[in-house]
Amino acid sequence: MASSPAPDIGSARISAEDVTVFCDFFYKKTGISMDASRRYFIDRRLEERMAANECRSFREYLSLVKFQPGGAEMQALINEMTVNETYFFREDYQFACLTKRMLDEIADRKDPRRERIRIWSVPCSTGEEPYSIAISILENWPRASQYDIEIIASDIDTRALGRARNGIYQARALHRVPQRVRDTYFRKIDSESWQVVQDLRDSIDFGIVNVSDPVQMARMRGIDVIFCRNLLIYFDDLSRRQTAENFFDALNPGGFVALGHSESMSRISPIFLPRKFPEALVHQRPLA
Amino acid sequence: MGLMKARSGSALPADHSASEAPRLDHPQPMQRRRAVQALTGDPDSVAPLVELLRSEGDNLVRQAAFIALASLNSERAARGVSVLLSDADAALRNGALETLSAMPAHAGALLEPLGRDEDPDVRIFAVLLASELQDDAASTWLLRLAEHEQDANVCSNLAEALGGTDRPEAVPALEAIGRRFPDEPFLAFAVETAVQRLREA
């Protein structure tokens, strides 16, 4: 009996309608709005995932993503579609604002014997941001030893989280790290790579969180500072507003949100107060 | 002390209010906001949320209600929100406009009835909504309204909205607006600017 021919997985065709269906589905699952201008990017990644799963058509692949028990392919798709390009101390004026202004305000309202300071980096991508926050606090906040400080780092991309936990970086990611800081918080593992020291890696809680998922967001409470930089630019207006509401609920009264330099909370939602510090503009949940 | 790893949610403060059933008429705004959030996704929540918005003074609760309505993204939600466009409270009207803009598939159908409303302010909001929707059907509706609208303020908004479309066929309707209001110099300026924008587009 002749066997059926192997699926022609290398030439899977994705139509404009398929892309529209995909963008709608991906938006509902993640809040991330992808438009036709990214057609090449979307096609390439969908084709790769379809080939990896030996799917003959987009419809077949979409059924797999939607109905697969455990959702492993959905996660693989998210990992492909999200962008993870960053470096240490990116937009570090906000870290200066954290250690010179925000942390003192927060600490003044807390009893160091009973209450922790909680900082959330989302999306944390491959870890450069939460490690930069940790190093900034240890280096530049004189009261760091008086308080218990937790840094929570979350992303929707499990592959990025794996790299963040390993804490291994190439020279390009460390180009803004001063030599002394590099010598203190990293160890060289070969001519091109450094790894964050074990103590620092162990101090950060990396985990998966989708900020568009109300169930996952309900777990995030009692946060004092949220760094959410360059994520909301991928969301549409409604998802941005919903995320702003979720951040409001996640923060303690008086807590702060730091967004990316091209993002403005006042254009998203009126529920936060703008706080203009010498180093940066951040957004505060009102105290009362 | 210093940096320490989070203990899987163990440090989260207890939310004592969470055990109380949320009520839209609760005296505390945060409780009303919780009640609104509990209604998210419920298609029968349109009427109670719109009723709440009519009397709600707290901005946080209002924002949550508008988001809950926008996320329903239904004809029923769009119709419910549209009645707020005639409210005396400007912030409420702006919130309604923003919410309708987030439901373009359902808001477009409301332009015709809103454009027939006796209140010129409602017609202005309809023009602003059409401008936000930025699709062919909305710009066609703007064009038709421009042909017969008799209120100068509505026409001023129409001129600005039409000037932002790529519809050069709107020029005659715009020029007719100028002729209908010969004693309104601001309108002549608005029409001239819109026509120039269309010709340069």
CSV table of C-alpha atoms in Angstrom, one decimal:
chain,number,residue,atom,x,y,z
A,1,MET,CA,0.0,0.0,0.0
A,2,ALA,CA,1.4,3.3,-1.0
A,3,SER,CA,2.0,5.7,1.8
A,4,SER,CA,0.5,9.2,1.6
A,5,PRO,CA,2.9,11.9,0.5
A,6,ALA,CA,4.6,13.9,3.2
A,7,PRO,CA,2.9,17.3,3.9
A,8,ASP,CA,4.4,20.1,1.9
A,9,ILE,CA,5.1,22.0,5.1
A,10,GLY,CA,7.8,24.3,3.6
A,11,SER,CA,5.3,26.1,1.4
A,12,ALA,CA,2.4,26.7,3.7
A,13,ARG,CA,0.5,29.7,2.3
A,14,ILE,CA,-1.0,32.2,4.7
A,15,SER,CA,-3.7,34.5,3.2
A,16,ALA,CA,-4.5,38.0,4.2
A,17,GLU,CA,-7.7,36.7,5.8
A,18,ASP,CA,-5.7,34.1,7.8
A,19,VAL,CA,-3.6,37.0,9.1
A,20,THR,CA,-6.7,38.9,10.1
A,21,VAL,CA,-8.1,35.9,11.9
A,22,PHE,CA,-4.8,35.2,13.6
A,23,CYS,CA,-4.4,38.9,14.7
A,24,ASP,CA,-7.9,38.8,16.2
A,25,PHE,CA,-7.2,35.5,18.0
A,26,PHE,CA,-3.8,36.6,19.3
A,27,TYR,CA,-5.2,39.9,20.5
A,28,LYS,CA,-7.9,38.2,22.5
A,29,LYS,CA,-5.4,35.8,24.1
A,30,THR,CA,-2.6,38.3,24.9
A,31,GLY,CA,-3.9,41.9,24.5
A,32,ILE,CA,-1.2,42.4,21.9
A,33,SER,CA,-2.4,44.2,18.8
A,34,MET,CA,-0.6,43.2,15.6
A,35,ASP,CA,-1.3,45.0,12.4
A,36,ALA,CA,-0.9,44.3,8.7
A,37,SER,CA,2.3,46.4,8.6
A,38,ARG,CA,4.0,43.5,10.4
A,39,ARG,CA,2.7,41.0,7.8
A,40,TYR,CA,6.2,39.7,6.9
A,41,PHE,CA,7.1,39.2,10.6
A,42,ILE,CA,3.8,37.4,11.3
A,43,ASP,CA,3.9,35.2,8.2
A,44,ARG,CA,7.5,34.1,8.9
A,45,ARG,CA,6.7,33.1,12.5
A,46,LEU,CA,3.5,31.4,11.7
A,47,GLU,CA,5.1,29.4,8.9
A,48,GLU,CA,7.8,28.3,11.3
A,49,ARG,CA,5.3,27.1,13.9
A,50,MET,CA,3.2,25.4,11.2
A,51,ALA,CA,6.2,23.6,9.9
A,52,ALA,CA,7.3,22.5,13.4
A,53,ASN,CA,3.9,21.0,13.9
A,54,GLU,CA,3.5,19.6,10.4
A,55,CYS,CA,0.3,21.5,9.8
A,56,ARG,CA,-0.8,21.7,6.1
A,57,SER,CA,-2.9,24.8,6.5
A,58,PHE,CA,-3.3,27.8,8.7
A,59,ARG,CA,-6.8,26.5,9.8
A,60,GLU,CA,-5.3,23.2,10.9
A,61,TYR,CA,-2.6,25.1,12.9
A,62,LEU,CA,-5.1,27.5,14.5
A,63,SER,CA,-7.2,24.5,15.7
A,64,LEU,CA,-4.1,23.0,17.3
A,65,VAL,CA,-3.3,26.2,19.1
A,66,LYS,CA,-6.9,26.7,20.3
A,67,PHE,CA,-7.7,23.2,21.4
A,68,GLN,CA,-4.4,21.5,22.4
A,69,PRO,CA,-4.6,20.3,26.0
A,70,GLY,CA,-2.1,22.1,28.1
A,71,GLY,CA,-1.6,24.9,25.6
A,72,ALA,CA,2.1,24.2,24.8
A,73,GLU,CA,1.8,25.4,21.2
A,74,MET,CA,0.0,28.6,22.3
A,75,GLN,CA,3.0,29.3,24.5
A,76,ALA,CA,5.5,28.5,21.7
A,77,LEU,CA,3.6,30.9,19.5
A,78,ILE,CA,3.7,33.6,22.1
A,79,ASN,CA,7.4,33.0,22.4
A,80,GLU,CA,7.9,33.5,18.7
A,81,MET,CA,5.7,36.6,18.4
A,82,THR,CA,7.2,38.6,21.2
A,83,VAL,CA,10.2,40.8,20.9
A,84,ASN,CA,13.1,40.5,23.4
A,85,GLU,CA,15.8,43.0,22.6
A,86,THR,CA,17.1,45.0,25.5
A,87,TYR,CA,20.2,45.8,27.5
A,88,PHE,CA,21.3,46.6,31.1
A,89,PHE,CA,20.5,50.1,32.4
A,90,ARG,CA,18.3,51.0,29.5
A,91,GLU,CA,16.5,54.3,30.2
A,92,ASP,CA,18.4,54.3,33.5
A,93,TYR,CA,17.1,57.8,34.5
A,94,GLN,CA,14.1,55.9,35.8
A,95,PHE,CA,16.3,53.7,38.0
A,96,ALA,CA,17.9,57.0,39.3
A,97,CYS,CA,14.3,58.2,40.0
A,98,LEU,CA,13.6,55.0,41.9
A,99,THR,CA,16.6,55.2,44.2
A,100,LYS,CA,16.6,59.0,44.7
A,101,ARG,CA,12.8,59.6,45.0
A,102,MET,CA,10.3,56.8,44.8
A,103,LEU,CA,11.8,54.4,47.3
A,104,ASP,CA,12.2,57.0,50.0
A,105,GLU,CA,8.5,58.0,49.6
A,106,ILE,CA,7.5,54.4,49.8
A,107,ALA,CA,9.8,53.5,52.7
A,108,ASP,CA,8.6,56.4,54.8
A,109,ARG,CA,5.1,54.9,54.8
A,110,LYS,CA,6.3,51.4,55.8
A,111,ASP,CA,7.4,49.8,59.0
A,112,PRO,CA,10.6,48.0,58.1
A,113,ARG,CA,10.1,45.3,60.7
A,114,ARG,CA,6.8,44.2,59.2
A,115,GLU,CA,6.4,45.4,55.7
A,116,ARG,CA,8.4,44.7,52.5
A,117,ILE,CA,8.9,46.9,49.5
A,118,ARG,CA,7.8,45.1,46.4
A,119,ILE,CA,8.9,46.0,42.9
A,120,TRP,CA,7.5,44.4,39.7
A,121,SER,CA,9.3,44.4,36.4
A,122,VAL,CA,6.8,43.5,33.6
A,123,PRO,CA,7.6,42.5,30.9
A,124,CYS,CA,11.0,41.5,32.1
A,125,SER,CA,12.1,39.9,28.8
A,126,THR,CA,15.5,38.2,29.3
A,127,GLY,CA,16.1,39.8,32.7
A,128,GLU,CA,18.2,42.9,32.0
A,129,GLU,CA,15.6,45.2,33.5
A,130,PRO,CA,15.0,43.4,36.9
A,131,TYR,CA,18.8,42.8,37.4
A,132,SER,CA,19.4,46.5,36.6
A,133,ILE,CA,16.8,47.5,39.2
A,134,ALA,CA,18.4,45.2,41.8
A,135,ILE,CA,21.9,46.5,41.1
A,136,SER,CA,20.7,50.1,41.2
A,137,ILE,CA,19.1,49.6,44.6
A,138,LEU,CA,22.1,47.8,46.0
A,139,GLU,CA,24.5,50.5,44.7
A,140,ASN,CA,22.5,53.7,45.0
A,141,TRP,CA,19.8,53.4,47.7
A,142,PRO,CA,21.4,54.0,51.1
A,143,ARG,CA,18.5,52.5,53.0
A,144,ALA,CA,18.5,49.2,51.1
A,145,SER,CA,19.9,47.2,54.1
A,146,GLN,CA,17.0,48.5,56.4
A,147,TYR,CA,14.2,47.0,54.3
A,148,ASP,CA,13.2,43.7,52.9
A,149,ILE,CA,12.9,44.3,49.1
A,150,GLU,CA,11.3,41.9,46.7
A,151,ILE,CA,11.7,42.1,43.0
A,152,ILE,CA,9.2,40.2,40.9
A,153,ALA,CA,9.9,39.8,37.2
A,154,SER,CA,7.3,38.6,34.8
A,155,ASP,CA,6.9,37.9,31.1
A,156,ILE,CA,4.5,36.2,28.8
A,157,ASP,CA,7.4,34.5,27.0
A,158,THR,CA,8.7,31.4,28.8
A,159,ARG,CA,11.8,31.1,26.6
A,160,ALA,CA,12.8,34.7,27.6
A,161,LEU,CA,12.1,33.8,31.3
A,162,GLY,CA,14.5,30.8,31.0
A,163,ARG,CA,17.2,33.0,29.7
A,164,ALA,CA,16.5,35.6,32.5
A,165,ARG,CA,16.9,32.9,35.2
A,166,ASN,CA,20.2,31.7,33.7
A,167,GLY,CA,21.4,35.3,33.7
A,168,ILE,CA,24.0,34.8,30.9
A,169,TYR,CA,24.6,37.8,28.7
A,170,GLN,CA,26.8,38.8,25.8
A,171,ALA,CA,29.0,42.0,25.9
A,172,ARG,CA,26.4,43.9,23.8
A,173,ALA,CA,23.8,43.7,26.6
A,174,LEU,CA,26.4,44.9,29.1
A,175,HIS,CA,27.8,47.9,27.2
A,176,ARG,CA,26.3,50.4,29.7
A,177,VAL,CA,27.5,48.5,32.8
A,178,PRO,CA,30.6,50.2,34.4
A,179,GLN,CA,33.6,48.0,34.9
A,180,ARG,CA,33.4,48.0,38.7
A,181,VAL,CA,29.7,47.1,38.7
A,182,ARG,CA,30.4,44.3,36.2
A,183,ASP,CA,33.2,43.0,38.4
A,184,THR,CA,30.9,43.0,41.4
A,185,TYR,CA,27.7,41.5,40.0
A,186,PHE,CA,28.8,39.3,37.1
A,187,ARG,CA,31.3,36.6,36.6
A,188,LYS,CA,33.0,36.0,33.2
A,189,ILE,CA,32.3,32.7,31.8
A,190,ASP,CA,34.1,33.0,28.5
A,191,SER,CA,35.6,35.8,26.2
A,192,GLU,CA,32.2,37.1,25.2
A,193,SER,CA,29.8,36.1,28.0
A,194,TRP,CA,29.1,37.1,31.6
A,195,GLN,CA,26.7,35.6,34.1
A,196,VAL,CA,24.9,37.4,36.9
A,197,VAL,CA,26.2,36.2,40.2
A,198,GLN,CA,24.2,33.4,41.9
A,199,ASP,CA,23.0,35.6,44.9
A,200,LEU,CA,21.5,38.2,42.7
A,201,ARG,CA,19.9,35.6,40.4
A,202,ASP,CA,18.4,33.9,43.5
A,203,SER,CA,17.0,37.2,44.8
A,204,ILE,CA,14.6,37.8,41.9
A,205,ASP,CA,11.3,35.9,41.5
A,206,PHE,CA,10.9,35.2,37.8
A,207,GLY,CA,7.5,33.9,36.6
A,208,ILE,CA,4.9,34.0,33.8
A,209,VAL,CA,2.2,36.6,33.9
A,210,ASN,CA,-0.1,37.8,31.1
A,211,VAL,CA,-1.2,41.3,32.0
A,212,SER,CA,-4.3,40.9,29.8
A,213,ASP,CA,-5.5,37.9,31.9
A,214,PRO,CA,-7.7,39.0,34.7
A,215,VAL,CA,-7.2,35.8,36.6
A,216,GLN,CA,-3.4,36.0,36.5
A,217,MET,CA,-3.5,39.7,37.3
A,218,ALA,CA,-5.7,39.1,40.4
A,219,ARG,CA,-2.7,37.4,42.0
A,220,MET,CA,-0.6,40.6,41.7
A,221,ARG,CA,-1.3,42.7,44.7
A,222,GLY,CA,0.6,44.8,47.2
A,223,ILE,CA,3.1,46.1,44.7
A,224,ASP,CA,4.9,49.4,45.4
A,225,VAL,CA,6.5,50.1,42.0
A,226,ILE,CA,5.7,48.7,38.6
A,227,PHE,CA,8.2,49.1,35.7
A,228,CYS,CA,6.2,48.4,32.5
A,229,ARG,CA,8.2,49.9,29.7
A,230,ASN,CA,7.5,49.5,26.0
A,231,LEU,CA,4.7,47.0,26.4
A,232,LEU,CA,1.6,49.1,26.1
A,233,ILE,CA,2.7,50.4,22.7
A,234,TYR,CA,1.7,46.9,21.4
A,235,PHE,CA,-1.8,47.1,22.9
A,236,ASP,CA,-4.9,48.8,21.5
A,237,ASP,CA,-6.7,51.6,23.4
A,238,LEU,CA,-9.0,49.3,25.3
A,239,SER,CA,-6.3,46.8,26.3
A,240,ARG,CA,-4.2,49.7,27.5
A,241,ARG,CA,-7.0,51.1,29.6
A,242,GLN,CA,-7.7,47.6,31.1
A,243,THR,CA,-4.1,47.1,31.9
A,244,ALA,CA,-4.0,50.5,33.6
A,245,GLU,CA,-6.9,49.4,35.8
A,246,ASN,CA,-5.1,46.1,36.5
A,247,PHE,CA,-2.0,48.0,37.5
A,248,PHE,CA,-4.0,50.3,39.8
A,249,ASP,CA,-5.4,47.2,41.6
A,250,ALA,CA,-2.0,45.7,41.8
A,251,LEU,CA,-0.4,48.8,43.4
A,252,ASN,CA,-0.5,49.8,47.1
A,253,PRO,CA,-2.0,53.3,47.5
A,254,GLY,CA,0.8,55.7,46.7
A,255,GLY,CA,2.6,53.2,44.5
A,256,PHE,CA,4.2,54.2,41.2
A,257,VAL,CA,4.1,53.0,37.6
A,258,ALA,CA,7.1,53.8,35.3
A,259,LEU,CA,6.3,53.5,31.5
A,260,GLY,CA,8.6,53.7,28.5
A,261,HIS,CA,9.7,57.1,27.3
A,262,SER,CA,7.3,57.1,24.4
A,263,GLU,CA,4.3,56.1,26.5
A,264,SER,CA,2.0,58.4,28.4
A,265,MET,CA,-0.4,57.3,31.1
A,266,SER,CA,-2.4,60.5,30.8
A,267,ARG,CA,-3.3,59.5,27.3
A,268,ILE,CA,-4.4,56.0,28.5
A,269,SER,CA,-6.3,56.6,31.7
A,270,PRO,CA,-7.0,59.4,34.2
A,271,ILE,CA,-6.9,57.2,37.3
A,272,PHE,CA,-3.2,57.9,38.1
A,273,LEU,CA,-1.6,61.1,39.2
A,274,PRO,CA,1.4,62.3,37.2
A,275,ARG,CA,4.5,62.8,39.4
A,276,LYS,CA,7.2,64.9,37.9
A,277,PHE,CA,10.5,64.2,39.6
A,278,PRO,CA,13.8,65.8,38.5
A,279,GLU,CA,14.9,62.5,36.9
A,280,ALA,CA,11.6,61.2,35.4
A,281,LEU,CA,7.9,61.5,35.0
A,282,VAL,CA,6.1,58.6,36.7
A,283,HIS,CA,2.5,57.8,37.5
A,284,GLN,CA,1.1,57.3,41.0
A,285,ARG,CA,-1.9,55.6,42.5
A,286,PRO,CA,-3.4,58.2,44.7
A,287,LEU,CA,-2.9,57.7,48.4
A,288,ALA,CA,-6.5,57.9,49.4
B,1,MET,CA,17.5,42.7,55.1
B,2,GLY,CA,18.0,43.8,51.5
B,3,LEU,CA,17.0,42.0,48.4
B,4,MET,CA,14.9,38.8,49.0
B,5,LYS,CA,12.9,36.5,46.8
B,6,ALA,CA,9.1,36.8,46.9
B,7,ARG,CA,7.4,34.0,48.7
B,8,SER,CA,4.8,32.9,46.1
B,9,GLY,CA,2.2,35.4,47.1
B,10,SER,CA,2.6,34.9,50.8
B,11,ALA,CA,3.4,38.6,51.3
B,12,LEU,CA,0.3,39.8,49.7
B,13,PRO,CA,-1.8,41.9,52.1
B,14,ALA,CA,-5.1,40.3,53.0
B,15,ASP,CA,-8.0,42.0,51.2
B,16,HIS,CA,-10.7,42.0,53.9
B,17,SER,CA,-13.2,43.8,51.7
B,18,ALA,CA,-13.1,40.9,49.2
B,19,SER,CA,-15.3,38.7,51.4
B,20,GLU,CA,-18.1,41.3,51.2
B,21,ALA,CA,-20.5,40.9,48.2
B,22,PRO,CA,-19.9,43.7,45.8
B,23,ARG,CA,-22.7,46.2,45.4
B,24,LEU,CA,-23.2,49.0,42.9
B,25,ASP,CA,-24.9,51.1,45.5
B,26,HIS,CA,-22.2,50.6,48.2
B,27,PRO,CA,-21.2,53.9,49.9
B,28,GLN,CA,-17.5,53.3,49.3
B,29,PRO,CA,-16.2,54.0,45.7
B,30,MET,CA,-13.7,51.1,45.8
B,31,GLN,CA,-16.5,48.7,46.6
B,32,ARG,CA,-18.7,50.1,43.8
B,33,ARG,CA,-15.7,49.7,41.5
B,34,ARG,CA,-15.4,46.0,42.6
B,35,ALA,CA,-19.0,45.5,41.8
B,36,VAL,CA,-18.5,47.0,38.4
B,37,GLN,CA,-15.5,44.7,37.8
B,38,ALA,CA,-17.6,41.7,38.9
B,39,LEU,CA,-20.0,42.5,36.0
B,40,THR,CA,-17.3,42.5,33.3
B,41,GLY,CA,-18.4,40.2,30.5
B,42,ASP,CA,-22.0,40.0,31.6
B,43,PRO,CA,-24.2,41.0,28.6
B,44,ASP,CA,-27.1,41.9,31.0
B,45,SER,CA,-24.9,44.5,32.8
B,46,VAL,CA,-25.5,47.3,30.2
B,47,ALA,CA,-28.6,48.8,31.9
B,48,PRO,CA,-27.2,48.7,35.5
B,49,LEU,CA,-23.9,50.1,34.4
B,50,VAL,CA,-25.4,52.9,32.4
B,51,GLU,CA,-27.7,53.7,35.3
B,52,LEU,CA,-24.8,53.8,37.6
B,53,LEU,CA,-22.8,56.1,35.3
B,54,ARG,CA,-25.7,58.6,35.3
B,55,SER,CA,-25.3,59.2,39.1
B,56,GLU,CA,-21.7,58.1,39.8
B,57,GLY,CA,-19.4,60.9,40.8
B,58,ASP,CA,-16.2,59.0,41.4
B,59,ASN,CA,-13.9,59.0,38.5
B,60,LEU,CA,-12.4,55.6,39.3
B,61,VAL,CA,-15.8,53.9,39.3
B,62,ARG,CA,-16.7,55.7,36.1
B,63,GLN,CA,-13.6,54.5,34.3
B,64,ALA,CA,-14.2,50.9,35.4
B,65,ALA,CA,-17.8,51.1,34.2
B,66,PHE,CA,-16.8,52.5,30.8
B,67,ILE,CA,-14.2,49.8,30.3
B,68,ALA,CA,-16.7,47.1,31.3
B,69,LEU,CA,-19.1,48.4,28.7
B,70,ALA,CA,-16.4,48.8,26.0
B,71,SER,CA,-15.2,45.2,26.6
B,72,LEU,CA,-18.7,43.9,25.9
B,73,ASN,CA,-18.3,45.2,22.4
B,74,SER,CA,-21.9,44.6,21.5
B,75,GLU,CA,-24.8,46.5,19.8
B,76,ARG,CA,-26.6,46.6,23.1
B,77,ALA,CA,-23.6,48.1,24.9
B,78,ALA,CA,-23.1,50.7,22.2
B,79,ARG,CA,-26.8,51.7,22.2
B,80,GLY,CA,-26.7,51.9,26.0
B,81,VAL,CA,-23.6,54.1,26.1
B,82,SER,CA,-25.0,56.4,23.3
B,83,VAL,CA,-27.7,57.7,25.6
B,84,LEU,CA,-25.0,59.3,27.8
B,85,LEU,CA,-24.0,61.6,24.9
B,86,SER,CA,-26.9,63.8,25.9
B,87,ASP,CA,-26.0,64.0,29.6
B,88,ALA,CA,-25.3,67.4,31.1
B,89,ASP,CA,-22.0,66.2,32.5
B,90,ALA,CA,-19.2,66.9,29.9
B,91,ALA,CA,-16.9,64.3,31.5
B,92,LEU,CA,-19.6,61.7,31.1
B,93,ARG,CA,-20.2,62.6,27.5
B,94,ASN,CA,-16.5,62.4,26.7
B,95,GLY,CA,-16.3,59.0,28.4
B,96,ALA,CA,-19.2,57.8,26.4
B,97,LEU,CA,-17.6,59.0,23.2
B,98,GLU,CA,-14.3,57.3,24.0
B,99,THR,CA,-16.2,54.1,24.9
B,100,LEU,CA,-18.2,54.1,21.6
B,101,SER,CA,-14.9,54.7,19.7
B,102,ALA,CA,-13.6,51.4,21.2
B,103,MET,CA,-16.6,49.6,19.6
B,104,PRO,CA,-16.3,50.7,16.0
B,105,ALA,CA,-18.3,47.7,14.6
B,106,HIS,CA,-21.4,48.7,16.6
B,107,ALA,CA,-21.0,52.4,17.0
B,108,GLY,CA,-21.1,53.1,13.2
B,109,ALA,CA,-24.8,52.0,13.1
B,110,LEU,CA,-25.6,54.7,15.7
B,111,LEU,CA,-24.5,57.6,13.6
B,112,GLU,CA,-27.8,57.9,11.7
B,113,PRO,CA,-30.1,58.1,14.8
B,114,LEU,CA,-27.6,60.4,16.6
B,115,GLY,CA,-27.5,62.7,13.6
B,116,ARG,CA,-31.2,63.1,13.8
B,117,ASP,CA,-31.2,64.1,17.5
B,118,GLU,CA,-32.8,67.4,18.2
B,119,ASP,CA,-30.0,68.4,20.5
B,120,PRO,CA,-27.1,69.9,18.5
B,121,ASP,CA,-24.6,68.8,21.2
B,122,VAL,CA,-25.6,65.2,20.5
B,123,ARG,CA,-25.1,65.8,16.8
B,124,ILE,CA,-21.6,67.3,17.5
B,125,PHE,CA,-20.7,64.1,19.5
B,126,ALA,CA,-22.0,62.1,16.5
B,127,VAL,CA,-19.6,64.0,14.3
B,128,LEU,CA,-16.7,63.5,16.6
B,129,LEU,CA,-17.5,59.8,16.8
B,130,ALA,CA,-17.6,59.5,13.0
B,131,SER,CA,-14.3,61.3,12.9
B,132,GLU,CA,-12.8,58.8,15.4
B,133,LEU,CA,-14.2,55.8,13.5
B,134,GLN,CA,-12.2,56.7,10.3
B,135,ASP,CA,-14.0,54.4,7.9
B,136,ASP,CA,-15.7,55.0,4.6
B,137,ALA,CA,-19.2,54.6,6.0
B,138,ALA,CA,-18.6,57.2,8.7
B,139,SER,CA,-17.1,59.7,6.2
B,140,THR,CA,-20.1,59.1,3.9
B,141,TRP,CA,-22.4,59.8,6.8
B,142,LEU,CA,-20.5,63.0,7.6
B,143,LEU,CA,-20.9,64.1,4.0
B,144,ARG,CA,-24.6,63.6,4.0
B,145,LEU,CA,-25.1,65.4,7.3
B,146,ALA,CA,-23.0,68.3,5.9
B,147,GLU,CA,-25.5,68.7,3.0
B,148,HIS,CA,-28.4,69.7,5.3
B,149,GLU,CA,-27.2,70.5,8.9
B,150,GLN,CA,-28.6,73.8,10.1
B,151,ASP,CA,-26.7,74.4,13.3
B,152,ALA,CA,-23.5,76.5,13.0
B,153,ASN,CA,-21.6,74.7,15.7
B,154,VAL,CA,-22.4,71.3,14.3
B,155,CYS,CA,-21.3,72.5,10.9
B,156,SER,CA,-18.0,73.8,12.4
B,157,ASN,CA,-17.3,70.3,13.7
B,158,LEU,CA,-18.4,68.8,10.4
B,159,ALA,CA,-15.9,71.0,8.5
B,160,GLU,CA,-13.0,69.9,10.7
B,161,ALA,CA,-14.0,66.2,10.5
B,162,LEU,CA,-14.5,66.3,6.7
B,163,GLY,CA,-11.2,68.1,6.2
B,164,GLY,CA,-9.5,65.1,7.8
B,165,THR,CA,-11.0,62.6,5.4
B,166,ASP,CA,-9.7,61.7,1.9
B,167,ARG,CA,-13.0,62.7,0.3
B,168,PRO,CA,-12.5,65.6,-2.2
B,169,GLU,CA,-16.2,65.2,-3.2
B,170,ALA,CA,-17.0,66.8,0.1
B,171,VAL,CA,-15.9,70.2,-1.2
B,172,PRO,CA,-19.3,71.3,-2.6
B,173,ALA,CA,-21.1,70.3,0.6
B,174,LEU,CA,-18.5,72.3,2.6
B,175,GLU,CA,-18.8,75.4,0.4
B,176,ALA,CA,-22.6,75.1,0.8
B,177,ILE,CA,-22.1,75.3,4.5
B,178,GLY,CA,-20.3,78.6,4.0
B,179,ARG,CA,-23.2,80.0,2.0
B,180,ARG,CA,-25.8,78.8,4.6
B,181,PHE,CA,-24.1,80.9,7.3
B,182,PRO,CA,-22.9,84.1,5.6
B,183,ASP,CA,-22.8,85.9,9.0
B,184,GLU,CA,-20.5,83.4,10.8
B,185,PRO,CA,-16.9,84.3,9.9
B,186,PHE,CA,-15.5,81.5,12.0
B,187,LEU,CA,-17.4,79.0,9.8
B,188,ALA,CA,-16.0,80.6,6.6
B,189,PHE,CA,-12.5,80.1,8.1
B,190,ALA,CA,-13.3,76.5,9.1
B,191,VAL,CA,-14.7,75.7,5.6
B,192,GLU,CA,-11.7,77.3,3.9
B,193,THR,CA,-9.3,75.3,6.0
B,194,ALA,CA,-11.1,72.0,5.4
B,195,VAL,CA,-11.3,72.6,1.6
B,196,GLN,CA,-7.6,73.4,1.6
B,197,ARG,CA,-6.8,70.2,3.5
B,198,LEU,CA,-8.9,68.1,1.1
B,199,ARG,CA,-7.2,69.7,-2.0
B,200,GLU,CA,-3.7,69.2,-0.6
B,201,ALA,CA,-4.4,65.6,0.5
